[in-house]
Amino acid sequence: MTEATQGRSRSGRRGRGAKPEAAAPLREVNYRQLKNPFPTMDVFSADEIANMHETALRTLEELGIKVLLPEARKIYAKGGARVDESTEMVYIGRDMVEAAVASAPKSIKGMAGARHRDITLELGSLVFQPGAGAPNATDLERGRRPGSARDYKEYIQLTHHFDVFQMISPQVEPQDVPIHERHYFTSDMQLTLSDKFPFTFSRGTPQVMDCFEMIRDFRGISDDAFQANPWNYTIINTNSPRTLDIPMAQGLIDFAKFGQMSIVTPFTLMGAMAPITVAGSITLSHAEALAAITLVQLTRPGAPICYGTFTSNVDMKSGAPAFGTPSHFQASLAAGQLARHLGLPWRSAAGSASNMNDVQAANENQMGLWGCLMAGATVVIHAAGWLEGGLTVSYEKLVTDAEVLNMVAELCAGKTATADEIGFHNALSEVDPSGHFFASSQTMERYNSEFYEPVVHDYANFGTWTERGAQDTNTRATAVWKSILAADKRPEVDETRVEALRNFIDKRKSEGGAPPES
C-alpha cells in the first residue's frame, strides 16, 4: 500500500483528524443458495411453444412410448393409459399428463448432510453440478485414463471444495470397483467426504434400496423423515426416440415410492436420435419427459420430479455430438420456455466436445452455460470439467470452469447503491481533481472484500507474469487442484455412523452385493 499512502499524503484531504483504520475485513462469500438474476430469453413465440406442447401430447396419445418394464406398463394401464402388451407400447392421454403435471411439486427441498447445504429447486433458483458420468478422467500430470476409485474420490474432494457446486454429480465411473459393489463405494465416498446433496444411480431396485438404507442411517433419520423430503436424487435418461428402458423406468418407480427425487432427462441429439430441427427435437424431448413425469405421479402423487432436457446437435460431417453450439443454446431456451409452461423446476446442461482443456473447451462450455442461464434452468449439470462430449472429466477444466461459475454466483448476489456505496462523503469528497481513490476511506474499508478474488486467473502484467515462470492457465489449474487434494478438507462426521456404514457395506459384500439390473 505504499503508493496509496503516498497519494493520501499528497492530497491532504484524507487526514483531517482521521484515525488510522484497521485492516479491511477479508472477503466472505456464500454461493450455496443462488437465485438466477438474468431475465429469461425466448427462442420461440408463446403460440409456437403452445403448439410444441400440444404436439408432444399428441405424440404420446397417437404414437405412444415404448416401455420395457412390465411393472411400469401396469402402472400406466391402471392410470388409464392404453397399453399394447404385444408391442410394449403405452399410449398416454392428455388428461393423464395434465393431472400429473398438476400434482408434481413446483418447489422441491433437497436435504443435504448439513442444513446450510440444503437446496431448493424451483423456477428462479440456480444450482450447479460438475461434469458427470464420464468413463475416463484426465489431468496434465497423469494423462487420460479409465476412471478409477482414486479418481472418484478426488473428484468428490474437488466438488466439495467449491461451494458453487451445490450438488454431487454422477462424477467419474470408478471402473476398478466391481459393478455389484460399486454403489457401496460411491455412497461411502459421497457421505464421508462431503455434506452436499448426493446422487444415486438407478441400476436396479436392489442397488437403489441399499443406497436408500445407507443414506437414511448415515443421516440418522427415520423412515418417515426419509420419505418426507428427498435426501438424494437420480438422473433418468430416456432412450430417444420414445423408449423407456427397464432400469430407468424402475428408477422412476423406486424413487417415487420413497419420496426421493428423479431428474428426468431425455438426451436428444438433433439429426441422430431426434429430428434435426430445434423445434422438433425439443418437442420429442418434451413428450418423453412428460411420459416419465406421468409415471412418477401415477406411482405416488406429489413425488418430487424435476423436468429436464439435454439437447444439442451432432456434427453432420462425422456424426459426433457437438456442444456449446448455437443450436444447443437455442434448445436450452426452448426447454426453458416449456418448463415455465409447466411451472416445474428443470435441469439443463453445459458441456464441451473438445478433446482437451483449450480455447474450444472454454468457448463451448460458456456458450452452453449461458444458454442455461438465459433459459432460466434450475439445475445446470456438466457445468465444469466435461470434455469429449462426456467421455472424460478433466481436473484442470473443473478448476477453470469453477472460476466462471464463481463469477456467475457473484452476479447472483446483485449490488446495492446506498449512500455508503455511492460514496459522496467517503470517496468523492476525499479526492481532488486528477487524484486517485486508492487511499480513500471507502477503498480502505473495502479493499479486501469488494472484488471477486480469482481462483486460477492471473491479473499480473506481462513482466510480473514472466518473472513468476510464465505459467499458462492449465499449469496454474494443476497447482490449484493439487493444493485442494493435499489440504483434504472434509466435513465433520460422526465416526460411529461411519463405522456402521462400513459394517453394513462389509455385510452386504459378504452376501454377494447387488448386481445391476438391465
Coordinates of C-alpha atoms in Angstrom, one line a residue:
M1 CA 0.0 0.0 0.0
T2 CA 3.0 2.3 -0.4
E3 CA 1.5 4.1 -3.4
A4 CA -1.8 4.6 -1.7
T5 CA -0.1 6.0 1.4
Q6 CA 1.9 8.5 -0.7
G7 CA -1.2 9.5 -2.6
R8 CA -3.1 10.2 0.6
S9 CA -0.3 12.5 1.9
R10 CA -0.2 14.4 -1.4
S11 CA -4.0 15.0 -1.4
G12 CA -4.0 16.3 2.1
R13 CA -7.7 15.7 2.4
R14 CA -7.7 12.2 4.0
G15 CA -6.0 13.1 7.2
R16 CA -8.2 15.8 8.8
G17 CA -8.4 14.4 12.2
A18 CA -9.0 10.9 10.9
K19 CA -7.7 7.9 12.9
P20 CA -5.9 5.1 11.1
E21 CA -8.3 2.4 10.1
A22 CA -7.9 -1.3 11.0
A23 CA -7.2 -3.6 8.1
A24 CA -10.2 -4.1 5.8
P25 CA -12.2 -7.3 6.6
L26 CA -11.5 -10.3 4.5
R27 CA -14.0 -11.3 1.8
E28 CA -16.7 -13.7 2.7
V29 CA -19.0 -15.3 0.1
N30 CA -21.9 -17.6 0.1
Y31 CA -22.5 -19.5 -3.2
R32 CA -24.8 -22.1 -1.7
Q33 CA -28.4 -20.8 -2.3
L34 CA -28.4 -18.9 -5.6
K35 CA -31.1 -17.1 -7.5
N36 CA -30.8 -16.6 -11.2
P37 CA -30.5 -12.8 -11.8
F38 CA -30.9 -12.9 -15.5
P39 CA -34.1 -12.2 -17.4
T40 CA -35.2 -15.3 -19.4
M41 CA -34.8 -15.3 -23.1
D42 CA -37.2 -16.8 -25.6
V43 CA -36.4 -18.5 -28.9
F44 CA -40.0 -19.3 -29.9
S45 CA -43.2 -17.3 -29.6
A46 CA -45.8 -18.2 -27.0
D47 CA -48.0 -19.7 -29.8
E48 CA -45.2 -21.8 -31.1
I49 CA -44.4 -23.1 -27.6
A50 CA -48.1 -23.9 -27.1
N51 CA -48.1 -25.8 -30.4
M52 CA -45.0 -27.8 -29.4
H53 CA -46.6 -28.8 -26.1
E54 CA -49.8 -29.8 -28.0
T55 CA -47.7 -31.8 -30.5
A56 CA -46.0 -33.6 -27.6
L57 CA -49.4 -34.5 -26.1
R58 CA -50.5 -35.8 -29.5
T59 CA -47.3 -37.8 -29.8
L60 CA -48.0 -39.6 -26.5
E61 CA -51.7 -40.2 -27.4
E62 CA -51.3 -41.3 -31.0
L63 CA -47.7 -42.6 -31.4
G64 CA -47.1 -43.7 -27.8
I65 CA -43.9 -44.6 -26.0
K66 CA -42.3 -48.0 -25.7
V67 CA -42.0 -49.0 -22.1
L68 CA -39.9 -52.1 -21.5
L69 CA -40.7 -52.7 -17.8
P70 CA -43.9 -54.7 -17.2
E71 CA -44.5 -53.1 -13.8
A72 CA -44.4 -49.6 -15.4
R73 CA -46.9 -50.7 -18.1
K74 CA -49.2 -51.9 -15.4
I75 CA -49.0 -48.5 -13.6
Y76 CA -49.7 -46.7 -16.8
A77 CA -52.7 -49.0 -17.6
K78 CA -54.1 -48.6 -14.1
G79 CA -53.9 -44.8 -14.6
G80 CA -56.0 -45.0 -17.7
A81 CA -53.4 -45.4 -20.5
R82 CA -53.9 -47.7 -23.4
V83 CA -51.3 -50.5 -23.3
D84 CA -50.4 -52.9 -26.1
E85 CA -48.5 -55.7 -24.3
S86 CA -47.5 -57.4 -27.6
T87 CA -45.5 -54.3 -28.7
E88 CA -44.9 -52.9 -25.2
M89 CA -46.3 -49.6 -26.4
V90 CA -48.1 -47.2 -24.0
Y91 CA -50.5 -44.5 -25.3
I92 CA -51.0 -41.8 -22.7
G93 CA -54.0 -39.5 -22.8
R94 CA -53.5 -35.7 -22.3
D95 CA -55.8 -35.8 -19.3
M96 CA -53.3 -38.1 -17.5
V97 CA -50.4 -35.9 -18.4
E98 CA -52.3 -32.8 -17.2
A99 CA -53.1 -34.4 -13.9
A100 CA -49.5 -35.5 -13.5
V101 CA -48.2 -32.0 -14.1
A102 CA -50.7 -30.6 -11.7
S103 CA -49.7 -32.9 -8.9
A104 CA -45.9 -32.6 -9.4
P105 CA -44.4 -30.2 -6.8
K106 CA -43.4 -26.8 -8.1
S107 CA -40.8 -26.4 -5.3
I108 CA -38.6 -29.3 -4.1
K109 CA -36.5 -29.1 -0.9
G110 CA -33.3 -31.2 -1.2
M111 CA -31.9 -32.3 2.2
A112 CA -28.1 -32.4 2.3
G113 CA -25.9 -33.6 5.1
A114 CA -25.9 -30.2 6.7
R115 CA -28.8 -27.7 6.8
H116 CA -26.7 -24.9 5.3
R117 CA -26.2 -27.2 2.3
D118 CA -29.9 -27.8 1.7
I119 CA -31.1 -26.7 -1.7
T120 CA -34.5 -25.6 -3.0
L121 CA -35.3 -26.4 -6.6
E122 CA -37.9 -24.2 -8.2
L123 CA -38.1 -21.8 -11.1
G124 CA -35.8 -19.0 -10.4
S125 CA -33.3 -20.9 -8.2
L126 CA -29.9 -21.9 -9.6
V127 CA -27.9 -25.0 -8.8
F128 CA -24.6 -26.1 -10.4
Q129 CA -23.1 -29.6 -10.8
P130 CA -19.7 -30.6 -12.2
G131 CA -19.4 -32.8 -15.2
A132 CA -20.7 -36.2 -14.7
G133 CA -21.0 -39.8 -15.8
A134 CA -17.7 -40.0 -17.6
P135 CA -15.8 -43.3 -18.1
N136 CA -12.4 -41.5 -18.2
A137 CA -10.5 -38.9 -16.2
T138 CA -7.6 -36.7 -17.3
D139 CA -5.1 -34.3 -15.8
L140 CA -1.8 -32.8 -17.0
E141 CA 0.3 -34.9 -14.7
R142 CA -1.2 -38.4 -15.1
G143 CA -2.8 -38.1 -18.5
R144 CA -6.1 -39.6 -19.8
R145 CA -7.1 -42.9 -18.2
P146 CA -10.1 -45.1 -17.3
G147 CA -11.9 -43.7 -14.3
S148 CA -10.8 -45.3 -11.0
A149 CA -11.7 -45.3 -7.3
R150 CA -8.9 -42.8 -6.8
D151 CA -10.4 -40.5 -9.5
Y152 CA -13.8 -40.8 -8.0
K153 CA -12.6 -39.9 -4.5
E154 CA -10.5 -37.0 -5.8
Y155 CA -13.4 -35.7 -7.9
I156 CA -15.6 -35.7 -4.8
Q157 CA -13.0 -33.8 -2.8
L158 CA -12.8 -31.1 -5.6
T159 CA -16.6 -31.0 -5.8
H160 CA -16.8 -30.5 -2.1
H161 CA -14.2 -27.8 -2.0
F162 CA -16.0 -25.4 -4.4
D163 CA -19.2 -24.0 -2.8
V164 CA -20.5 -23.2 -6.2
F165 CA -21.2 -26.9 -6.7
Q166 CA -24.3 -27.4 -4.6
M167 CA -25.0 -31.0 -5.7
I168 CA -22.8 -34.0 -6.1
S169 CA -23.0 -35.2 -9.7
P170 CA -22.5 -38.8 -11.0
Q171 CA -18.8 -37.9 -11.2
V172 CA -16.5 -40.3 -13.0
E173 CA -17.1 -44.0 -13.2
P174 CA -14.8 -46.0 -10.8
Q175 CA -14.2 -48.9 -13.2
D176 CA -11.7 -50.7 -10.9
V177 CA -14.5 -51.3 -8.4
P178 CA -16.7 -54.3 -9.2
I179 CA -20.1 -53.3 -10.6
H180 CA -22.1 -55.2 -8.0
E181 CA -20.2 -53.4 -5.2
R182 CA -19.7 -50.0 -6.9
H183 CA -22.7 -48.4 -5.3
Y184 CA -21.3 -49.1 -1.8
F185 CA -18.1 -47.4 -2.7
T186 CA -19.7 -44.3 -4.3
S187 CA -22.2 -43.9 -1.4
D188 CA -19.3 -44.2 1.1
M189 CA -17.3 -41.5 -0.6
Q190 CA -20.2 -39.1 -1.0
L191 CA -21.4 -39.4 2.6
T192 CA -18.0 -39.3 4.3
L193 CA -16.1 -36.8 2.1
S194 CA -18.9 -34.3 1.5
D195 CA -22.1 -33.0 3.1
K196 CA -23.6 -31.9 -0.2
F197 CA -26.8 -33.3 -1.8
P198 CA -25.8 -36.8 -3.0
F199 CA -26.5 -38.7 -6.2
T200 CA -27.7 -42.4 -6.6
F201 CA -27.6 -44.3 -9.8
S202 CA -30.7 -46.2 -10.8
R203 CA -29.2 -49.5 -11.7
G204 CA -32.0 -51.7 -10.4
T205 CA -34.1 -51.9 -7.2
P206 CA -31.6 -53.9 -5.0
Q207 CA -28.8 -51.3 -5.5
V208 CA -31.2 -48.4 -5.0
M209 CA -32.6 -49.9 -1.8
D210 CA -29.1 -50.4 -0.5
C211 CA -28.3 -46.7 -1.2
F212 CA -31.5 -45.5 0.5
E213 CA -30.7 -47.5 3.6
M214 CA -27.1 -46.2 3.7
I215 CA -28.2 -42.6 3.3
R216 CA -31.1 -42.9 5.8
D217 CA -28.9 -44.5 8.6
F218 CA -25.9 -42.2 8.0
R219 CA -28.1 -39.1 8.2
G220 CA -29.7 -40.6 11.4
I221 CA -33.3 -40.2 10.3
S222 CA -36.4 -42.3 10.5
D223 CA -38.2 -44.0 7.5
D224 CA -40.9 -41.3 7.7
A225 CA -38.4 -38.5 7.7
F226 CA -36.5 -40.0 4.8
Q227 CA -39.7 -40.2 2.7
A228 CA -40.9 -36.7 3.7
N229 CA -38.2 -35.0 1.6
P230 CA -35.6 -36.1 -0.9
W231 CA -32.2 -36.9 0.6
N232 CA -30.7 -37.9 -2.7
Y233 CA -31.6 -37.9 -6.4
T234 CA -31.1 -39.8 -9.5
I235 CA -30.9 -38.9 -13.2
I236 CA -33.3 -40.7 -15.6
N237 CA -32.3 -40.8 -19.3
T238 CA -35.0 -41.9 -21.7
N239 CA -33.8 -43.9 -24.8
S240 CA -34.7 -41.5 -27.5
P241 CA -36.7 -41.8 -29.6
R242 CA -39.7 -42.7 -27.4
T243 CA -38.3 -45.6 -25.3
L244 CA -38.2 -46.0 -21.6
D245 CA -35.9 -48.9 -20.7
I246 CA -36.1 -51.3 -17.7
P247 CA -33.6 -49.7 -15.2
M248 CA -34.8 -46.1 -16.0
A249 CA -38.5 -47.0 -15.6
Q250 CA -37.7 -48.9 -12.4
G251 CA -35.7 -46.0 -11.1
L252 CA -38.6 -43.6 -11.6
I253 CA -40.9 -46.0 -9.7
D254 CA -38.4 -46.7 -6.8
F255 CA -37.5 -43.1 -6.2
A256 CA -41.2 -42.0 -6.4
K257 CA -42.3 -44.7 -3.9
F258 CA -39.8 -43.5 -1.4
G259 CA -40.3 -39.8 -2.0
Q260 CA -36.8 -39.3 -3.5
M261 CA -36.1 -37.0 -6.5
S262 CA -35.7 -38.0 -10.1
I263 CA -34.4 -35.6 -12.7
V264 CA -35.8 -36.9 -16.0
T265 CA -33.5 -36.0 -18.9
P266 CA -34.1 -37.2 -22.4
F267 CA -30.8 -37.0 -24.2
T268 CA -31.7 -35.9 -27.7
L269 CA -29.2 -35.2 -30.4
M270 CA -30.6 -33.3 -33.4
G271 CA -30.2 -35.3 -36.6
A272 CA -29.4 -38.5 -34.7
M273 CA -32.0 -39.8 -32.2
A274 CA -34.2 -36.7 -32.6
P275 CA -35.4 -34.5 -35.5
I276 CA -32.7 -32.3 -37.0
T277 CA -34.6 -29.1 -36.0
V278 CA -34.5 -27.4 -32.6
A279 CA -38.3 -27.3 -32.5
G280 CA -38.7 -31.0 -33.5
S281 CA -36.0 -32.3 -31.1
I282 CA -37.3 -30.3 -28.2
T283 CA -40.9 -31.4 -28.9
L284 CA -39.7 -35.1 -28.8
S285 CA -37.7 -34.4 -25.6
H286 CA -40.8 -32.7 -24.0
A287 CA -43.0 -35.7 -24.9
E288 CA -40.6 -38.2 -23.3
A289 CA -40.2 -36.0 -20.2
L290 CA -44.0 -35.8 -19.8
A291 CA -44.3 -39.6 -20.1
A292 CA -41.7 -40.0 -17.3
I293 CA -43.4 -37.3 -15.1
T294 CA -46.7 -39.1 -15.6
L295 CA -45.2 -42.4 -14.4
V296 CA -43.8 -40.8 -11.3
Q297 CA -47.1 -39.1 -10.4
L298 CA -49.1 -42.3 -11.0
T299 CA -46.8 -44.1 -8.7
R300 CA -47.0 -41.5 -5.9
P301 CA -48.9 -38.2 -6.5
G302 CA -46.7 -35.3 -5.3
A303 CA -43.4 -37.2 -5.6
P304 CA -40.5 -34.9 -6.4
I305 CA -39.7 -34.8 -10.1
C306 CA -37.5 -32.4 -12.0
Y307 CA -38.2 -31.7 -15.7
G308 CA -35.1 -31.9 -17.8
T309 CA -33.6 -31.9 -21.2
F310 CA -30.1 -32.3 -22.7
T311 CA -30.4 -31.5 -26.4
S312 CA -27.8 -30.5 -28.8
N313 CA -26.8 -31.2 -32.4
V314 CA -24.4 -33.7 -34.0
D315 CA -21.6 -32.7 -36.4
M316 CA -23.2 -33.8 -39.7
K317 CA -19.7 -34.5 -41.1
S318 CA -18.7 -37.0 -38.5
G319 CA -21.9 -37.9 -36.6
A320 CA -20.1 -36.9 -33.3
P321 CA -22.1 -35.0 -30.6
A322 CA -21.4 -31.2 -30.6
F323 CA -21.9 -29.0 -27.6
G324 CA -21.9 -25.2 -26.9
T325 CA -23.2 -24.6 -30.4
P326 CA -25.9 -22.1 -31.4
S327 CA -28.4 -25.0 -31.7
H328 CA -27.5 -26.2 -28.2
F329 CA -28.1 -22.7 -26.9
Q330 CA -31.4 -22.4 -28.7
A331 CA -32.6 -25.8 -27.5
S332 CA -31.9 -24.8 -23.9
L333 CA -34.0 -21.7 -24.4
A334 CA -36.9 -23.7 -25.8
A335 CA -36.7 -26.2 -23.0
G336 CA -36.9 -23.3 -20.5
Q337 CA -40.0 -22.0 -22.2
L338 CA -41.7 -25.4 -21.9
A339 CA -40.6 -25.8 -18.3
R340 CA -42.1 -22.4 -17.5
H341 CA -45.2 -23.5 -19.4
L342 CA -45.5 -26.4 -17.0
G343 CA -44.3 -24.4 -13.9
L344 CA -41.8 -27.1 -13.0
P345 CA -38.2 -26.8 -11.8
W346 CA -35.9 -28.1 -14.6
R347 CA -32.5 -29.3 -15.5
S348 CA -30.3 -28.3 -18.5
A349 CA -26.6 -28.8 -19.2
A350 CA -23.4 -27.1 -20.5
G351 CA -20.5 -29.2 -21.7
S352 CA -17.9 -29.4 -24.4
A353 CA -16.9 -31.8 -27.2
S354 CA -13.3 -30.6 -27.2
N355 CA -10.6 -33.2 -26.5
M356 CA -8.6 -31.0 -24.2
N357 CA -9.0 -28.0 -21.9
D358 CA -8.3 -25.4 -24.5
V359 CA -10.0 -22.4 -26.0
Q360 CA -12.6 -24.5 -27.8
A361 CA -13.4 -26.2 -24.5
A362 CA -13.8 -22.8 -22.8
N363 CA -15.9 -21.4 -25.6
E364 CA -18.2 -24.4 -25.8
N365 CA -18.8 -24.6 -22.1
Q366 CA -19.5 -20.9 -21.7
M367 CA -21.8 -20.9 -24.7
G368 CA -23.7 -23.9 -23.2
L369 CA -23.7 -22.3 -19.7
W370 CA -25.1 -19.0 -20.9
G371 CA -27.8 -20.9 -22.8
C372 CA -28.8 -22.5 -19.5
L373 CA -28.7 -19.2 -17.6
M374 CA -30.7 -17.3 -20.2
A375 CA -33.2 -20.2 -20.3
G376 CA -33.7 -20.0 -16.5
A377 CA -32.5 -23.5 -15.8
T378 CA -32.9 -24.6 -12.2
V379 CA -30.1 -27.2 -12.3
V380 CA -27.1 -26.9 -14.6
I381 CA -25.3 -30.2 -14.9
H382 CA -21.9 -30.7 -16.7
A383 CA -21.2 -27.1 -15.7
A384 CA -17.5 -27.8 -15.1
G385 CA -14.8 -30.3 -16.1
W386 CA -16.6 -32.1 -19.0
L387 CA -14.6 -32.9 -22.2
E388 CA -15.0 -35.1 -25.3
G389 CA -18.8 -34.9 -25.1
G390 CA -18.9 -36.6 -21.7
L391 CA -16.3 -39.3 -22.2
T392 CA -13.8 -37.6 -19.9
V393 CA -13.7 -35.3 -16.9
S394 CA -10.7 -33.0 -16.6
Y395 CA -9.3 -31.9 -13.3
E396 CA -7.9 -28.7 -14.8
K397 CA -11.1 -27.9 -16.6
L398 CA -13.1 -28.4 -13.4
V399 CA -11.0 -25.6 -11.8
T400 CA -11.1 -23.2 -14.8
D401 CA -14.8 -23.7 -15.2
A402 CA -15.4 -23.2 -11.5
E403 CA -13.8 -19.8 -11.9
V404 CA -16.5 -18.8 -14.3
L405 CA -19.3 -20.3 -12.1
N406 CA -17.9 -18.3 -9.2
M407 CA -18.2 -15.2 -11.2
V408 CA -21.8 -16.1 -12.2
A409 CA -22.5 -16.6 -8.5
E410 CA -21.1 -13.2 -7.8
L411 CA -23.7 -11.7 -10.2
C412 CA -26.5 -13.6 -8.4
A413 CA -25.8 -11.5 -5.3
G414 CA -26.6 -8.3 -7.1
K415 CA -25.5 -4.8 -5.9
T416 CA -26.9 -2.0 -3.8
A417 CA -26.5 1.7 -4.2
T418 CA -26.8 3.1 -0.7
A419 CA -25.1 6.4 0.3
D420 CA -22.1 4.4 1.6
E421 CA -21.7 2.7 -1.8
I422 CA -22.2 5.9 -3.8
G423 CA -19.6 7.4 -1.6
F424 CA -20.1 11.1 -1.6
H425 CA -18.6 11.5 1.9
N426 CA -16.2 8.6 2.0
A427 CA -14.8 8.7 -1.6
L428 CA -15.9 11.5 -3.9
S429 CA -15.3 14.4 -1.5
E430 CA -12.0 13.0 -0.4
V431 CA -10.2 13.0 -3.7
D432 CA -9.1 16.2 -5.6
P433 CA -9.4 16.5 -9.3
S434 CA -6.8 14.3 -11.1
G435 CA -6.2 12.4 -7.9
H436 CA -6.9 8.7 -7.2
F437 CA -9.1 6.7 -4.9
F438 CA -6.5 4.1 -3.7
A439 CA -6.4 5.7 -0.3
S440 CA -10.0 7.0 0.1
S441 CA -11.9 5.9 3.2
Q442 CA -14.2 3.8 1.0
T443 CA -11.3 1.9 -0.6
M444 CA -9.5 1.4 2.7
E445 CA -12.6 -0.1 4.2
R446 CA -13.3 -2.5 1.2
Y447 CA -10.0 -3.3 -0.5
N448 CA -10.1 -6.9 0.9
S449 CA -13.7 -7.6 0.2
E450 CA -15.1 -5.5 -2.7
F451 CA -13.9 -7.5 -5.7
Y452 CA -14.0 -11.2 -6.6
E453 CA -10.8 -13.0 -5.8
P454 CA -9.8 -15.3 -8.6
V455 CA -9.1 -19.0 -8.1
V456 CA -6.8 -19.5 -11.2
H457 CA -6.9 -16.4 -13.3
D458 CA -3.7 -14.3 -13.2
Y459 CA -4.1 -10.5 -13.4
A460 CA -0.4 -9.7 -13.2
N461 CA 1.2 -7.7 -16.0
F462 CA 3.4 -9.4 -18.6
G463 CA 6.6 -8.6 -16.7
T464 CA 5.5 -9.9 -13.4
W465 CA 3.8 -13.0 -15.0
T466 CA 7.1 -13.7 -16.8
E467 CA 9.1 -13.4 -13.6
R468 CA 6.8 -15.9 -11.9
G469 CA 7.5 -18.5 -14.6
A470 CA 5.1 -17.5 -17.4
Q471 CA 2.7 -20.3 -16.4
D472 CA -0.4 -20.8 -18.5
T473 CA -3.8 -21.3 -17.1
N474 CA -3.7 -25.1 -17.3
T475 CA -0.5 -25.2 -15.3
R476 CA -1.9 -22.9 -12.7
A477 CA -5.1 -25.0 -12.5
T478 CA -2.9 -28.1 -11.9
A479 CA -1.4 -26.4 -8.9
V480 CA -4.9 -25.4 -7.6
W481 CA -6.4 -29.0 -7.7
K482 CA -3.3 -30.5 -6.2
S483 CA -3.4 -28.0 -3.3
I484 CA -7.1 -28.8 -2.7
L485 CA -6.4 -32.5 -2.6
A486 CA -3.4 -32.0 -0.4
A487 CA -5.4 -30.0 2.1
D488 CA -8.0 -32.8 2.2
K489 CA -10.7 -30.7 3.9
R490 CA -13.8 -32.7 4.6
P491 CA -16.9 -32.2 6.8
E492 CA -17.1 -33.4 10.4
V493 CA -18.8 -36.8 10.5
D494 CA -20.0 -39.0 13.3
E495 CA -17.4 -41.7 13.4
T496 CA -20.0 -44.1 14.9
R497 CA -22.1 -43.7 11.8
V498 CA -19.0 -44.1 9.6
E499 CA -18.3 -47.4 11.3
A500 CA -21.9 -48.5 11.0
L501 CA -21.9 -47.6 7.3
R502 CA -18.8 -49.6 6.6
N503 CA -20.1 -52.6 8.7
F504 CA -23.3 -52.5 6.5
I505 CA -21.1 -52.4 3.4
D506 CA -19.0 -55.3 4.6
K507 CA -22.1 -57.4 5.4
R508 CA -23.7 -56.8 2.1
K509 CA -20.5 -57.5 0.2
S510 CA -20.2 -60.8 2.1
E511 CA -23.7 -61.6 0.9
G512 CA -22.8 -61.1 -2.7
G513 CA -23.6 -57.4 -3.1
A514 CA -26.3 -56.3 -5.6
P515 CA -25.7 -56.8 -9.3
P516 CA -27.2 -54.1 -11.5
E517 CA -30.4 -54.8 -13.4
S518 CA -31.0 -54.1 -17.1

